[in-house]
C-alpha positions as a printed NumPy array, in Angstrom:
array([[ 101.929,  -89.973,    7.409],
       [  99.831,  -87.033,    6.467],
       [  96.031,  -87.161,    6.495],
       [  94.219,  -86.15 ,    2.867],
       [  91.71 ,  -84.523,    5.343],
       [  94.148,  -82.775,    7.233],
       [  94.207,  -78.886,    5.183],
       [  90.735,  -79.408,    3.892],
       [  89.445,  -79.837,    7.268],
       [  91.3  ,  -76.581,    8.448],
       [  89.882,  -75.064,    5.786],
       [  86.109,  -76.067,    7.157],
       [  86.908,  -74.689,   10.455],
       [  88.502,  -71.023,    9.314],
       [  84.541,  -70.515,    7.888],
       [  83.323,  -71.962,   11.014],
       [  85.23 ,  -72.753,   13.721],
       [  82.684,  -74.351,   16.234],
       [  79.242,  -76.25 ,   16.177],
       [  80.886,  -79.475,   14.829],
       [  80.412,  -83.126,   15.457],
       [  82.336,  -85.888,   13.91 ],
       [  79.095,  -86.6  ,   11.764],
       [  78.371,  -83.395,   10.385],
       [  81.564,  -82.569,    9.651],
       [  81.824,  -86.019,    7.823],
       [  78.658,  -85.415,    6.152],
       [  79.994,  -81.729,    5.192],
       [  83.245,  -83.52 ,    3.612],
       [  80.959,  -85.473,    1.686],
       [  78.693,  -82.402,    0.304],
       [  82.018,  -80.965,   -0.723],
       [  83.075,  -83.725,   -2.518],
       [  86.464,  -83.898,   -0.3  ],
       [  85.426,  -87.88 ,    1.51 ],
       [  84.332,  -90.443,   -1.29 ],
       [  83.258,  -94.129,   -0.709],
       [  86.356,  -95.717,    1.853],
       [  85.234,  -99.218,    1.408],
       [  82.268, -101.277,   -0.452],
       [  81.242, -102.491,    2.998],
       [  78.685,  -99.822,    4.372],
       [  79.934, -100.609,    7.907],
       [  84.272, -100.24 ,    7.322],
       [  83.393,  -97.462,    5.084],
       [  81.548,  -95.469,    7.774],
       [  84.396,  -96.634,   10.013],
       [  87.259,  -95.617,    7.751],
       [  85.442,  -91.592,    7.343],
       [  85.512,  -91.995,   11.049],
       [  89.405,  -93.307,   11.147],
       [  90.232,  -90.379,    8.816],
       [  88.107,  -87.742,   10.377],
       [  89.748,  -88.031,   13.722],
       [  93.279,  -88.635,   12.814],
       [  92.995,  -85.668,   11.036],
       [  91.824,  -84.017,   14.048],
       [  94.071,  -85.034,   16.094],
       [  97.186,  -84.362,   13.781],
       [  95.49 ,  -80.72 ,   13.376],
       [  95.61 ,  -80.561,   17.179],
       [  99.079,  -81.066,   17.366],
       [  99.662,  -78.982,   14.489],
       [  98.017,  -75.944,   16.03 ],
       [  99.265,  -76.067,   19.567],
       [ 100.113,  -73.903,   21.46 ],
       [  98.653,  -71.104,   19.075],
       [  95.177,  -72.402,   19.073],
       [  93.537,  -75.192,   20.624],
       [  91.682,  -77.727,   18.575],
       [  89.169,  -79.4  ,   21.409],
       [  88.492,  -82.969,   19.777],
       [  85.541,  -84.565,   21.203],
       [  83.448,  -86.862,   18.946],
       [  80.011,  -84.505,   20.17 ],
       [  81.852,  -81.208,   20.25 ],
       [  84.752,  -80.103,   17.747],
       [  85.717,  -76.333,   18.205],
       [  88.77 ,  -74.866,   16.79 ],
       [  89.831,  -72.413,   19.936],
       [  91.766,  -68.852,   18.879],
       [  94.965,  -68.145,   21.058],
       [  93.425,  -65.76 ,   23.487],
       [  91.521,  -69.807,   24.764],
       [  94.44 ,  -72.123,   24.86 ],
       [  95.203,  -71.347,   28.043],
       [  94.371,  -74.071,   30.63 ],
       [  94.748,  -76.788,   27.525],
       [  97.289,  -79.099,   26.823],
       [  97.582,  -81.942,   24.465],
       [  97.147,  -85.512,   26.578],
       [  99.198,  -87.665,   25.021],
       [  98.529,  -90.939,   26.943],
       [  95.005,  -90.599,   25.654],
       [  94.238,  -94.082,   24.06 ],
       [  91.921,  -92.485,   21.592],
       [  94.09 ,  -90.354,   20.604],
       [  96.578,  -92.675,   20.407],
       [  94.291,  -95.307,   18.348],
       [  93.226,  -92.442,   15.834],
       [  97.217,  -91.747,   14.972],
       [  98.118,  -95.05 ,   14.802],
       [  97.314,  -95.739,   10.681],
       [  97.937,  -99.589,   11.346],
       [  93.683,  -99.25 ,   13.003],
       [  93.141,  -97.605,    9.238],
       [  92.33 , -101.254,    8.361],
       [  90.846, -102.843,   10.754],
       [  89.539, -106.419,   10.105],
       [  85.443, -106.393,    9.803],
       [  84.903, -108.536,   12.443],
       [  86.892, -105.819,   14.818],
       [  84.346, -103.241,   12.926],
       [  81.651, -105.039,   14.135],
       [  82.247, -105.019,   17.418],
       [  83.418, -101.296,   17.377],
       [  80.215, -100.445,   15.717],
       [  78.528, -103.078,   18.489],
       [  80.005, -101.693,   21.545],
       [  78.846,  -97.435,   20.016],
       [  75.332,  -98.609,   19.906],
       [  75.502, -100.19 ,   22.932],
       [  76.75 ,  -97.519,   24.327],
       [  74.204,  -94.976,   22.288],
       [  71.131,  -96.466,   23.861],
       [  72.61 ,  -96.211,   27.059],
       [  73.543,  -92.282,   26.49 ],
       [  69.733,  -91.635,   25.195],
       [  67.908,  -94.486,   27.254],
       [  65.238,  -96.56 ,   26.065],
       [  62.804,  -94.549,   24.167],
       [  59.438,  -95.555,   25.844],
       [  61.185,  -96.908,   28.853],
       [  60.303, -100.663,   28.516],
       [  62.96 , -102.027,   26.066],
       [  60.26 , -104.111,   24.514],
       [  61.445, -103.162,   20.689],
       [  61.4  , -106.611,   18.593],
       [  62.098, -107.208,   15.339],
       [  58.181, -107.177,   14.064],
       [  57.795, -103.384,   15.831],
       [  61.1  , -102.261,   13.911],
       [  60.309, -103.045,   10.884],
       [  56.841, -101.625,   10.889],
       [  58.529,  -98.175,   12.712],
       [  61.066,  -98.816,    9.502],
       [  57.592,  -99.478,    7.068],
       [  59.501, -102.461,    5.754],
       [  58.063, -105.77 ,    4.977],
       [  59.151, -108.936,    7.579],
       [  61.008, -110.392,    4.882],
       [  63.166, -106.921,    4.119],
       [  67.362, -107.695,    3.074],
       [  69.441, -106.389,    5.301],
       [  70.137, -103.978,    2.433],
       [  66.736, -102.352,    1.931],
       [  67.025, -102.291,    6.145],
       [  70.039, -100.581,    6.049],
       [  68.879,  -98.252,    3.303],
       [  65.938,  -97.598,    5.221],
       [  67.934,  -97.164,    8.384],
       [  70.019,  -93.945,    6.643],
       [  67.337,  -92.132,    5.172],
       [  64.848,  -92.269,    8.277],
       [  68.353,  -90.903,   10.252],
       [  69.363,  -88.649,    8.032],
       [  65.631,  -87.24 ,    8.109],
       [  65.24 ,  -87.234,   11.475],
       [  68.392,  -86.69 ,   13.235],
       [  67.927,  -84.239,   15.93 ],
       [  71.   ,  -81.827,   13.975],
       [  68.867,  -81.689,   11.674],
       [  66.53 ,  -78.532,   10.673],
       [  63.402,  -80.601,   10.846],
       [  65.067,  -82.776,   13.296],
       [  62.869,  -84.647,   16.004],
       [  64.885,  -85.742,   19.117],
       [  62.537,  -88.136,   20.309],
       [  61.848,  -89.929,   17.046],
       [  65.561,  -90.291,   16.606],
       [  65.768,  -92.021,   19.432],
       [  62.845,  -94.573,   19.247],
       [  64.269,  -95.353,   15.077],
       [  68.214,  -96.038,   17.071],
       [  66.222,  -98.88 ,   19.18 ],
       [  64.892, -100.364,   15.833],
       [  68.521, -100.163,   14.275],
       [  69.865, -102.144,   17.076],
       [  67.564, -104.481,   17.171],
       [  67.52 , -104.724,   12.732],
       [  70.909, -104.556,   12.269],
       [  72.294, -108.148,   13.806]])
């Protein structure tokens, strides 16, 4: 099956073929109207963007081959003229790749959501490390790092949780690295 995303996409990366990440090219979809609302749950519809995203990538990959090279890596998307194929090849006993292209993941029950979602922050904190070193985040230090009362819905939390990322995000112009990371420790430890 075709992607939606697939030409669109292609599209994105003849105006700029590097300096891409799965999340701002998702969030770039979204300015130009191209990836609505997947799902009324805020954690299958981030998944779902994320489904679509990357089977589009990968279907683009194969598409392209062998005269350009489409290097999809969740951190580092660059669409590759001819003249840097060489010394690429597709892998195709890559289960990620093979996960992405199968649409059957496209609906994925929420509790196998969860523990996607689970096992990337996991994951994430182990990538950027503990912010202060000691691990001691708790649930009364998030939510005053989130300026949210103790009795804050996991609704205003996650609210919270998008606008302090999308404001601080180190992609972003005004970006702060650091800050980033100590606001990912409060998420895990607010979102369960």
């Amino acid at each position: 099956m075709e992607n939606p995303l697939l030409w669109p996409i292609m599209e994105v990366f003849k105006n700029q073929p590097s300096g891409w990440k799965v999340h701002t090219l998702s969030s770039h979809l979204c300015d130009l109207e191209l990836l609505p609302v997947l799902d009324a749950s805020p954690e299958k519809d981030l998944f779902k963007r994320n489904f679509l995203i990357m089977n589009a990538l990968y279907q683009l990959q194969e598409t392209l081959y062998p005269e350009s090279w489409l290097q999809v890596q969740a951190m580092d998307i660059v669409l590759m003229p001819q003249s840097q194929v060489f010394g690429h090849e597709i892998d195709h006993a890559d289960p990620l790749r093979d996960y992405y292209l199968d649409w059957h993941n496209y609906e994925a029950e929420e509790g196998e959501v969860k523990r996607l979602l689970n096992e990337f922050w996991t994951r994430y904190r182990e990538f950027v490390g503990s912010a202060d070193g000691g691990g001691d985040m708790d649930r009364n230090k998030a939510l005053s790092l989130f300026e949210l009362p103790v009795d804050a819905s996991q609704t205003e939390i996650r609210k919270t949780w998008r606008k302090l990322a999308l404001k601080w995000h180190p992609d972003r112009e005004n970006g702060n690295s650091d800050r980033f990371r100590v606001l990912c420790e409060a998420w895990h430890v607010l979102r369960n």
